[in-house]
CSV table of C-alpha atoms in Angstrom, one decimal:
chain,number,residue,atom,x,y,z
A,1,MET,CA,0.0,0.0,0.0
A,2,THR,CA,1.3,3.5,-0.9
A,3,THR,CA,1.2,6.5,1.4
A,4,GLU,CA,-1.3,8.2,-0.9
A,5,GLU,CA,-3.6,5.1,-0.8
A,6,PHE,CA,-3.3,4.9,3.0
A,7,ILE,CA,-4.4,8.5,3.3
A,8,THR,CA,-7.3,8.0,1.0
A,9,ILE,CA,-8.6,4.9,2.7
A,10,HIS,CA,-8.2,6.2,6.2
A,11,ARG,CA,-9.0,9.9,5.6
A,12,ASP,CA,-11.9,9.8,8.2
A,13,ASP,CA,-10.4,7.4,10.7
A,14,ASP,CA,-9.1,8.3,14.2
A,15,VAL,CA,-5.5,9.5,13.9
A,16,ARG,CA,-4.5,8.3,17.4
A,17,ARG,CA,-5.6,4.7,16.6
A,18,LEU,CA,-3.9,4.8,13.2
A,19,ALA,CA,-0.7,5.8,14.9
A,20,LEU,CA,-0.7,2.5,16.8
A,21,LYS,CA,-0.8,0.4,13.6
A,22,PRO,CA,2.0,1.4,11.3
A,23,GLN,CA,1.9,0.1,7.8
A,24,ALA,CA,4.8,-1.2,5.8
A,25,GLY,CA,5.7,1.1,2.9
A,26,VAL,CA,3.7,4.0,4.3
A,27,ASP,CA,5.3,7.2,5.5
A,28,MET,CA,3.2,7.2,8.6
A,29,ARG,CA,4.4,10.6,9.9
A,30,PHE,CA,3.4,12.3,6.7
A,31,ALA,CA,0.2,10.3,6.3
A,32,LEU,CA,-1.1,11.0,9.8
A,33,GLN,CA,-0.3,14.7,9.4
A,34,GLN,CA,-2.4,14.9,6.2
A,35,ILE,CA,-5.3,12.9,7.7
A,36,ASP,CA,-5.3,15.1,10.8
A,37,GLY,CA,-4.9,18.3,8.8
A,38,ARG,CA,-7.8,17.5,6.5
A,39,GLN,CA,-10.1,16.5,9.5
A,40,ARG,CA,-9.3,19.8,11.2
A,41,ALA,CA,-9.9,21.7,7.9
A,42,ARG,CA,-13.4,20.3,7.5
A,43,THR,CA,-14.4,22.6,10.4
A,44,LYS,CA,-11.9,25.4,10.0
A,45,LEU,CA,-11.4,25.5,6.2
A,46,PRO,CA,-14.3,23.7,4.6
A,47,MET,CA,-13.5,24.9,1.1
A,48,TRP,CA,-9.9,23.7,1.3
A,49,ALA,CA,-11.0,20.4,2.8
A,50,GLU,CA,-13.2,19.7,-0.2
A,51,CYS,CA,-10.3,20.3,-2.6
A,52,ASP,CA,-8.4,17.2,-3.5
A,53,GLY,CA,-4.6,17.5,-3.4
A,54,ILE,CA,-4.2,20.1,-0.7
A,55,LEU,CA,-1.2,19.4,1.5
A,56,TYR,CA,-1.5,20.2,5.2
A,57,PRO,CA,1.4,21.4,7.4
A,58,PRO,CA,2.3,20.3,11.0
A,59,HIS,CA,-0.3,20.7,13.7
A,60,ILE,CA,1.2,24.0,15.0
A,61,SER,CA,0.7,25.7,11.7
A,62,MET,CA,-2.9,24.4,11.4
A,63,GLU,CA,-3.6,25.7,14.9
A,64,GLN,CA,-2.2,29.2,14.1
A,65,CYS,CA,-3.8,29.7,10.7
A,66,SER,CA,-6.9,31.8,10.2
A,67,SER,CA,-10.3,30.1,9.7
A,68,GLU,CA,-12.0,30.4,6.4
A,69,LYS,CA,-14.7,32.6,8.0
A,70,THR,CA,-12.2,35.2,9.3
A,71,ALA,CA,-10.1,35.2,6.1
A,72,VAL,CA,-13.3,35.9,4.1
A,73,TYR,CA,-14.1,38.8,6.5
A,74,LYS,CA,-10.7,40.3,6.0
A,75,ARG,CA,-11.0,40.0,2.2
A,76,ASP,CA,-14.5,41.6,2.1
A,77,ARG,CA,-14.2,44.2,4.8
A,78,LEU,CA,-10.6,45.3,4.8
A,79,LEU,CA,-10.0,45.2,1.0
A,80,PRO,CA,-13.2,46.9,-0.4
A,81,GLU,CA,-11.7,48.1,-3.7
A,82,SER,CA,-13.4,47.5,-7.0
A,83,ALA,CA,-12.2,44.7,-9.3
A,84,GLU,CA,-10.6,47.3,-11.6
A,85,VAL,CA,-8.6,48.9,-8.8
A,86,LYS,CA,-7.4,45.5,-7.5
A,87,LYS,CA,-6.3,44.5,-10.9
A,88,ASN,CA,-3.7,47.3,-11.0
A,89,ALA,CA,-2.7,46.9,-7.3
A,90,HIS,CA,-0.3,44.6,-5.4
A,91,PHE,CA,-0.8,42.6,-2.3
A,92,ILE,CA,2.0,41.3,-0.1
A,93,ASP,CA,1.7,38.9,2.8
A,94,LEU,CA,5.0,39.1,4.8
A,95,THR,CA,4.2,36.3,7.1
A,96,GLY,CA,2.7,33.6,4.8
A,97,GLY,CA,2.4,30.6,7.1
A,98,PHE,CA,0.0,28.1,5.8
A,99,GLY,CA,-1.3,30.7,3.3
A,100,VAL,CA,-5.0,30.8,4.2
A,101,ASP,CA,-5.3,34.5,4.7
A,102,PHE,CA,-3.1,35.0,1.6
A,103,SER,CA,-5.3,32.8,-0.6
A,104,TYR,CA,-8.4,34.9,0.2
A,105,MET,CA,-7.0,38.4,0.6
A,106,SER,CA,-4.9,38.2,-2.6
A,107,GLN,CA,-8.0,37.4,-4.8
A,108,GLY,CA,-8.4,40.0,-7.6
A,109,PHE,CA,-5.0,41.7,-7.1
A,110,GLY,CA,-2.9,42.0,-10.2
A,111,ARG,CA,0.2,40.6,-8.4
A,112,ALA,CA,0.5,39.0,-5.0
A,113,TRP,CA,3.6,37.9,-3.0
A,114,TYR,CA,3.5,35.2,-0.3
A,115,VAL,CA,6.7,35.7,1.8
A,116,GLU,CA,7.7,33.0,4.3
A,117,ARG,CA,11.1,32.3,5.9
A,118,GLN,CA,10.5,28.5,6.4
A,119,GLU,CA,11.2,26.6,3.2
A,120,HIS,CA,8.9,23.7,4.0
A,121,LEU,CA,6.0,26.1,4.3
A,122,CYS,CA,7.0,27.7,1.0
A,123,GLU,CA,7.0,24.3,-0.7
A,124,THR,CA,3.6,23.5,0.7
A,125,ALA,CA,2.3,26.9,-0.4
A,126,ARG,CA,3.6,26.5,-4.0
A,127,HIS,CA,1.8,23.2,-4.2
A,128,ASN,CA,-1.5,24.4,-2.7
A,129,PHE,CA,-1.7,27.6,-4.6
A,130,SER,CA,-1.3,25.6,-7.8
A,131,VAL,CA,-4.0,23.2,-6.7
A,132,LEU,CA,-6.3,26.2,-6.0
A,133,GLY,CA,-5.5,27.8,-9.3
A,134,MET,CA,-4.0,31.0,-7.9
A,135,GLU,CA,-2.2,32.3,-11.0
A,136,ASN,CA,-1.3,35.7,-9.4
A,137,ALA,CA,0.6,34.1,-6.5
A,138,GLU,CA,4.4,34.4,-6.2
A,139,VAL,CA,6.0,32.5,-3.4
A,140,VAL,CA,9.2,33.9,-1.9
A,141,CYS,CA,11.3,32.2,0.8
A,142,ASP,CA,12.7,35.2,2.7
A,143,THR,CA,12.4,37.1,6.0
A,144,SER,CA,9.9,39.9,6.3
A,145,GLU,CA,12.6,42.4,6.9
A,146,SER,CA,14.8,41.4,3.9
A,147,PHE,CA,11.9,41.3,1.4
A,148,LEU,CA,10.6,44.6,2.7
A,149,GLN,CA,14.0,46.2,2.2
A,150,SER,CA,14.1,44.9,-1.4
A,151,LEU,CA,10.9,46.7,-2.4
A,152,PRO,CA,11.2,49.9,-4.5
A,153,SER,CA,10.2,53.0,-2.6
A,154,SER,CA,8.7,55.1,-5.4
A,155,LYS,CA,5.5,56.9,-4.7
A,156,GLU,CA,3.8,55.1,-7.6
A,157,GLU,CA,4.7,51.7,-6.3
A,158,ARG,CA,3.8,52.6,-2.8
A,159,LYS,CA,0.3,53.6,-3.9
A,160,ARG,CA,-0.3,50.2,-5.4
A,161,ARG,CA,0.7,48.2,-2.3
A,162,THR,CA,-1.2,46.7,0.5
A,163,ILE,CA,1.0,44.8,3.0
A,164,TYR,CA,-0.4,42.2,5.5
A,165,LEU,CA,1.3,40.7,8.5
A,166,ASP,CA,0.3,38.1,11.0
A,167,PRO,CA,3.3,38.0,13.3
A,168,ALA,CA,4.2,34.9,15.2
A,169,ARG,CA,3.0,35.0,18.8
A,170,ARG,CA,5.2,32.3,20.3
A,171,ASP,CA,8.6,32.7,21.9
A,172,VAL,CA,11.7,30.5,21.1
A,173,ASN,CA,10.3,27.9,23.5
A,174,GLY,CA,7.0,27.7,21.8
A,175,ARG,CA,5.1,29.5,24.5
A,176,LYS,CA,2.3,31.9,23.5
A,177,THR,CA,3.1,35.7,23.8
A,178,TYR,CA,0.6,38.5,23.7
A,179,ALA,CA,2.5,41.8,23.9
A,180,ILE,CA,3.0,43.5,20.6
A,181,GLU,CA,6.7,44.0,21.2
A,182,ASP,CA,7.1,40.2,21.7
A,183,CYS,CA,5.8,39.4,18.2
A,184,THR,CA,8.0,38.2,15.3
A,185,PRO,CA,8.7,40.2,13.2
A,186,ASP,CA,8.8,43.3,15.4
A,187,ILE,CA,5.8,45.3,14.1
A,188,VAL,CA,6.6,48.5,16.0
A,189,GLY,CA,10.2,48.6,14.9
A,190,LEU,CA,9.2,47.8,11.3
A,191,MET,CA,6.4,50.3,11.0
A,192,PRO,CA,8.3,53.2,9.6
A,193,LEU,CA,9.6,51.0,6.8
A,194,LEU,CA,6.2,49.4,6.3
A,195,ARG,CA,4.6,52.9,5.9
A,196,GLU,CA,7.4,53.9,3.5
A,197,LYS,CA,6.7,50.9,1.3
A,198,ALA,CA,2.9,50.7,1.3
A,199,TRP,CA,0.0,53.1,1.6
A,200,ARG,CA,-2.0,50.5,3.7
A,201,VAL,CA,-0.7,48.0,6.3
A,202,ILE,CA,-2.9,45.4,7.9
A,203,VAL,CA,-1.7,43.7,11.1
A,204,LYS,CA,-3.4,40.7,12.7
A,205,LEU,CA,-2.7,40.5,16.5
A,206,SER,CA,-3.6,38.3,19.4
A,207,PRO,CA,-7.2,38.8,20.6
A,208,MET,CA,-5.7,38.9,24.1
A,209,LEU,CA,-3.9,42.2,23.3
A,210,ASP,CA,-5.3,45.5,24.5
A,211,HIS,CA,-6.2,47.3,21.3
A,212,ARG,CA,-5.8,50.7,23.0
A,213,GLU,CA,-2.2,49.9,23.9
A,214,ALA,CA,-1.6,48.7,20.4
A,215,CYS,CA,-2.9,52.0,19.0
A,216,ARG,CA,-0.6,53.9,21.4
A,217,ARG,CA,2.4,51.9,20.0
A,218,VAL,CA,1.5,52.2,16.3
A,219,ASP,CA,0.8,55.5,14.5
A,220,GLY,CA,-1.7,55.9,11.8
A,221,VAL,CA,-4.3,53.4,12.9
A,222,SER,CA,-7.6,54.2,11.1
A,223,GLU,CA,-9.6,51.1,12.0
A,224,VAL,CA,-9.5,48.4,14.7
A,225,HIS,CA,-11.5,45.2,14.0
A,226,ILE,CA,-12.3,42.9,16.8
A,227,VAL,CA,-13.5,39.7,15.2
A,228,SER,CA,-15.4,36.9,17.1
A,229,VAL,CA,-16.8,33.6,15.8
A,230,LYS,CA,-19.7,32.0,17.7
A,231,ASN,CA,-19.1,34.6,20.5
A,232,GLU,CA,-15.4,33.6,20.9
A,233,CYS,CA,-12.9,36.4,20.2
A,234,LYS,CA,-10.5,35.2,17.5
A,235,GLU,CA,-8.7,38.2,16.0
A,236,LEU,CA,-7.6,41.7,16.7
A,237,ILE,CA,-6.8,43.6,13.4
A,238,LEU,CA,-5.3,47.0,12.9
A,239,VAL,CA,-5.6,48.9,9.6
A,240,ILE,CA,-2.9,51.5,9.2
A,241,ASP,CA,-3.1,53.9,6.2
A,242,ASP,CA,-2.8,57.5,5.0
A,243,ARG,CA,-6.3,58.6,6.0
A,244,ASP,CA,-6.2,61.3,8.6
A,245,VAL,CA,-9.4,60.3,10.4
A,246,PRO,CA,-10.4,59.4,13.9
A,247,ALA,CA,-9.9,55.6,14.4
A,248,LYS,CA,-13.1,53.5,14.6
A,249,VAL,CA,-13.5,50.2,16.3
A,250,VAL,CA,-15.6,47.5,14.4
A,251,CYS,CA,-16.9,44.7,16.7
A,252,VAL,CA,-17.9,41.6,14.7
A,253,ASN,CA,-19.5,38.4,15.9
A,254,ASP,CA,-20.5,36.2,13.0
A,255,GLU,CA,-23.1,38.4,11.2
A,256,GLU,CA,-23.5,40.9,14.0
A,257,MET,CA,-21.7,44.2,13.8
A,258,PHE,CA,-21.3,47.2,16.1
A,259,GLU,CA,-19.1,50.3,15.3
A,260,SER,CA,-17.9,52.9,17.7
A,261,MET,CA,-15.0,55.4,18.0
A,262,LEU,CA,-11.7,54.5,19.6
A,263,LEU,CA,-11.7,55.5,23.3
A,264,PRO,CA,-9.7,58.6,24.0
A,265,ASP,CA,-6.0,58.3,25.0
A,266,GLY,CA,-3.7,60.4,27.1
A,267,ASP,CA,-5.4,62.8,29.5
A,268,GLY,CA,-8.8,62.1,28.0
A,269,LEU,CA,-11.0,59.8,30.0
A,270,PRO,CA,-13.6,57.6,28.4
A,271,THR,CA,-17.2,58.6,29.1
A,272,LEU,CA,-18.9,56.3,31.6
A,273,PRO,CA,-22.1,54.7,30.5
A,274,PRO,CA,-25.4,55.7,32.2
A,275,VAL,CA,-26.5,53.5,35.1
A,276,VAL,CA,-30.1,52.6,35.9
A,277,THR,CA,-31.7,54.8,38.5
A,278,VAL,CA,-34.3,52.3,39.7
A,279,MET,CA,-34.3,48.6,40.2
A,280,PRO,CA,-35.4,46.8,36.9
A,281,VAL,CA,-38.8,45.1,36.9
A,282,ALA,CA,-40.3,42.0,35.2
A,283,GLY,CA,-40.9,42.7,31.6
A,284,ASP,CA,-37.7,44.8,31.1
A,285,ALA,CA,-35.3,43.8,28.3
A,286,LEU,CA,-31.8,42.6,29.3
A,287,PHE,CA,-29.0,43.2,26.8
A,288,VAL,CA,-26.0,40.9,26.9
A,289,PRO,CA,-23.1,42.2,24.7
A,290,ASN,CA,-21.1,39.8,22.6
A,291,ALA,CA,-17.4,39.0,23.1
A,292,SER,CA,-16.2,41.6,20.6
A,293,ILE,CA,-18.2,44.4,22.3
A,294,MET,CA,-17.0,43.3,25.7
A,295,LYS,CA,-13.4,43.4,24.3
A,296,SER,CA,-13.9,46.9,23.0
A,297,GLY,CA,-14.9,48.3,26.4
A,298,ASN,CA,-16.7,51.2,24.7
A,299,PHE,CA,-19.9,50.9,26.7
A,300,ALA,CA,-20.7,54.6,26.5
A,301,ASP,CA,-21.2,54.4,22.7
A,302,PHE,CA,-23.0,51.1,23.2
A,303,THR,CA,-25.6,52.5,25.6
A,304,ALA,CA,-26.0,55.6,23.4
A,305,GLN,CA,-26.7,53.7,20.3
A,306,PHE,CA,-29.1,51.2,21.9
A,307,SER,CA,-30.8,53.5,24.4
A,308,CYS,CA,-30.0,51.4,27.3
A,309,ALA,CA,-28.4,51.7,30.8
A,310,ALA,CA,-26.0,49.6,32.8
A,311,LEU,CA,-27.2,47.7,35.8
A,312,ASP,CA,-24.2,49.0,37.8
A,313,ARG,CA,-20.9,50.8,37.1
A,314,MET,CA,-18.9,47.5,36.7
A,315,THR,CA,-21.8,45.3,35.6
A,316,HIS,CA,-21.7,44.9,31.8
A,317,LEU,CA,-25.4,43.9,31.5
A,318,PHE,CA,-27.8,46.5,30.2
A,319,ILE,CA,-31.5,47.3,30.6
A,320,ALA,CA,-33.7,48.8,27.8
A,321,LYS,CA,-37.4,49.6,27.5
A,322,ASN,CA,-37.3,51.1,23.9
A,323,ALA,CA,-38.9,48.6,21.5
A,324,ASP,CA,-36.8,49.9,18.6
A,325,SER,CA,-33.6,49.3,20.4
A,326,ILE,CA,-34.6,45.7,21.3
A,327,GLU,CA,-35.4,45.0,17.6
A,328,CYS,CA,-32.0,46.2,16.3
A,329,PHE,CA,-29.7,45.0,19.1
A,330,PRO,CA,-27.0,42.8,17.6
A,331,ASP,CA,-26.7,40.1,20.1
A,332,ARG,CA,-28.6,38.3,22.9
A,333,VAL,CA,-31.7,39.9,24.3
A,334,PHE,CA,-33.6,38.5,27.3
A,335,GLU,CA,-36.9,39.3,29.0
A,336,ILE,CA,-36.7,39.5,32.8
A,337,VAL,CA,-39.4,37.4,34.3
A,338,ALA,CA,-38.5,37.7,37.9
A,339,LEU,CA,-35.9,39.3,40.3
A,340,SER,CA,-34.6,38.1,43.6
A,341,SER,CA,-32.0,38.7,46.3
A,342,LEU,CA,-29.7,35.8,47.4
A,343,ASN,CA,-32.3,35.0,50.1
A,344,LYS,CA,-33.4,31.4,49.4
A,345,LYS,CA,-37.0,32.0,50.4
A,346,GLU,CA,-37.3,35.1,48.2
A,347,PHE,CA,-35.8,33.2,45.3
A,348,LYS,CA,-38.3,30.4,45.7
A,349,ARG,CA,-41.1,32.9,45.7
A,350,ALA,CA,-39.7,34.4,42.5
A,351,LEU,CA,-39.7,31.0,40.8
A,352,ALA,CA,-43.2,30.1,42.1
A,353,GLY,CA,-44.8,32.6,39.7
A,354,ILE,CA,-43.3,31.0,36.6
A,355,PRO,CA,-45.7,28.7,34.8
A,356,GLY,CA,-44.5,25.1,34.9
A,357,GLY,CA,-41.9,25.8,37.6
A,358,VAL,CA,-38.1,25.8,37.2
A,359,SER,CA,-35.9,22.8,37.9
A,360,ARG,CA,-33.1,23.6,35.5
A,361,ALA,CA,-31.5,26.8,34.1
A,362,ASN,CA,-28.6,28.2,32.3
A,363,ILE,CA,-26.6,30.2,34.8
A,364,ALA,CA,-24.1,33.0,34.3
A,365,VAL,CA,-22.5,35.6,36.5
A,366,ARG,CA,-21.3,39.2,35.9
A,367,ASN,CA,-19.8,41.4,38.7
A,368,PHE,CA,-21.0,38.8,41.3
A,369,PRO,CA,-19.2,37.3,44.4
A,370,MET,CA,-19.8,33.7,43.3
A,371,SER,CA,-18.9,31.6,40.3
A,372,ALA,CA,-21.6,30.2,38.1
A,373,ASP,CA,-21.1,26.7,39.6
A,374,GLU,CA,-21.3,28.0,43.1
A,375,LEU,CA,-24.5,29.9,42.3
A,376,ARG,CA,-26.0,26.7,40.7
A,377,LYS,CA,-25.3,24.7,43.9
A,378,ARG,CA,-26.8,27.4,46.1
A,379,LEU,CA,-29.9,27.5,43.9
A,380,LYS,CA,-30.1,23.7,43.6
A,381,LEU,CA,-30.9,23.8,39.9
A,382,LYS,CA,-29.8,21.5,37.1
A,383,ASP,CA,-28.1,22.8,33.9
A,384,GLY,CA,-30.0,23.6,30.7
A,385,GLY,CA,-33.6,24.4,29.8
A,386,GLU,CA,-35.2,27.6,28.6
A,387,ILE,CA,-34.6,29.7,31.7
A,388,PHE,CA,-31.5,31.9,32.0
A,389,ILE,CA,-30.4,33.1,35.4
A,390,PHE,CA,-27.8,35.9,35.8
A,391,GLY,CA,-26.1,36.5,39.2
A,392,THR,CA,-25.1,40.2,39.1
A,393,THR,CA,-24.9,43.5,40.9
A,394,VAL,CA,-27.7,46.1,40.4
A,395,LEU,CA,-27.3,49.5,42.0
A,396,GLY,CA,-24.7,48.2,44.4
A,397,GLU,CA,-26.9,45.2,45.5
A,398,HIS,CA,-26.3,41.5,44.6
A,399,ARG,CA,-29.3,40.3,42.6
A,400,ILE,CA,-30.5,37.3,40.7
A,401,LEU,CA,-32.3,37.9,37.4
A,402,VAL,CA,-34.5,35.2,36.1
A,403,CYS,CA,-34.9,35.5,32.3
A,404,ARG,CA,-36.1,34.1,29.0
A,405,ARG,CA,-34.7,34.7,25.5
A,406,ARG,CA,-36.7,37.1,23.5
C-alpha cells in the first residue's frame, strides 16, 4: 500500500488509533499529518477540505492559521476596492504561514507575493496555490525584513501596495506571547519602513492584546477590527493607512456588527455609561453584549446607540425599554421574568410565579461574588432548559435575574 492510498482509505479514521498500527511502505508521519490536517480543515477550512490535493502542514501551523470565515471577512471588509482597482494593485503577505489569509486576501489583485522564511511552508504553499488555481501568487522564501528592504520606494509603487502581517505570537520555547513587542517580526520597529513601502498596512494580532495599547504603540491606525466567531474572540486587526481620520472600532460576531470610535487616550477619560436609577422590573429587556463588544470596552457608545443603561458601574449587563432598540440589538436579548435577592425563600417565591416551575436553568454571573457553579449549587438547579439566570450587581446590591430569551 502506498502512502497516498493509505491517506485516501483512512481519511476519516481516528488518527490516534492509526498511529498505533504502522503500515509497511507507508510514510506514517506524513500520512497522519495529512489525515489530521484534513479533518481539522473540515471545520476550520471547509472549502480547502473539499479540494483534493491540498497538503497540510504540521499541527502548530494548522492551529495558528486563520479560519475560512475570518479570512473571508478580511477580504471583504478590509479590502473593499473594486475589481478594476485591485487588478492594478499589489498585495504582499509578509508572514505567509499556511497561506489561508493570503489565498483569500490576494484574490483579484494583479500581483500578489507570499513571503515566508520557512522553506517547507513555501513548498507547501507553492503546491497548494497551484491546486487552488492561484495564477497571481508568487512564493518567496525570505524574511519579512529582507523582502521589505528589497521593495522599490517610489510613490507610484507605494500607492499600489497593501501589506499584510500576521506575526508569530510564540517565543523560542513555543510559549504563547501576547504583547505587541514580543511578536516576530517586530511590528513596532518595522512600522516606519512598512509605511514607507505601502499606503496601507494590515496587522493581525492576538485577541488577548489590549487594542488601545496597540494603537498607542503604532501611529496611523484608522480602523480596529475585533472579530469573534460564535461569540469567541478570534482576531484583533489594525488597519494603518494614509487617511487622517479618527480611528473607529468595528466589533464583529458572525453576522452581527457594532461600530464605535476608539476610546480617548492620554489625558482624555472615556465617558462612563449611564446607570439605571431604579431597580429593573419583570418585563424589562436585558441586553448581553457579545465577546467583541465586551473586548472593545466602549460601553458609553454602546448605551447611546441602543438607548439602554448599565445595571451598575462594573456590571456589563444593560436594561432597555425602547422597542426599537430591542429589535436592532446585535446580540442576545432576554426578558426579565423575575428578580430576587440571594435569600433562598425570596428566590423560591420568585420562581413560584413562573408557569411550569423551574428545575433547571442556564446560569451566568457578571460582577458577582460567586462563580456560576457556586451559584448553581446554592440555587439547587440542574443545567439547561429555557430559563436563564444571571447573578449580578444592580445599584450596588447583589441580585438574581431570572430571564427568558426574547
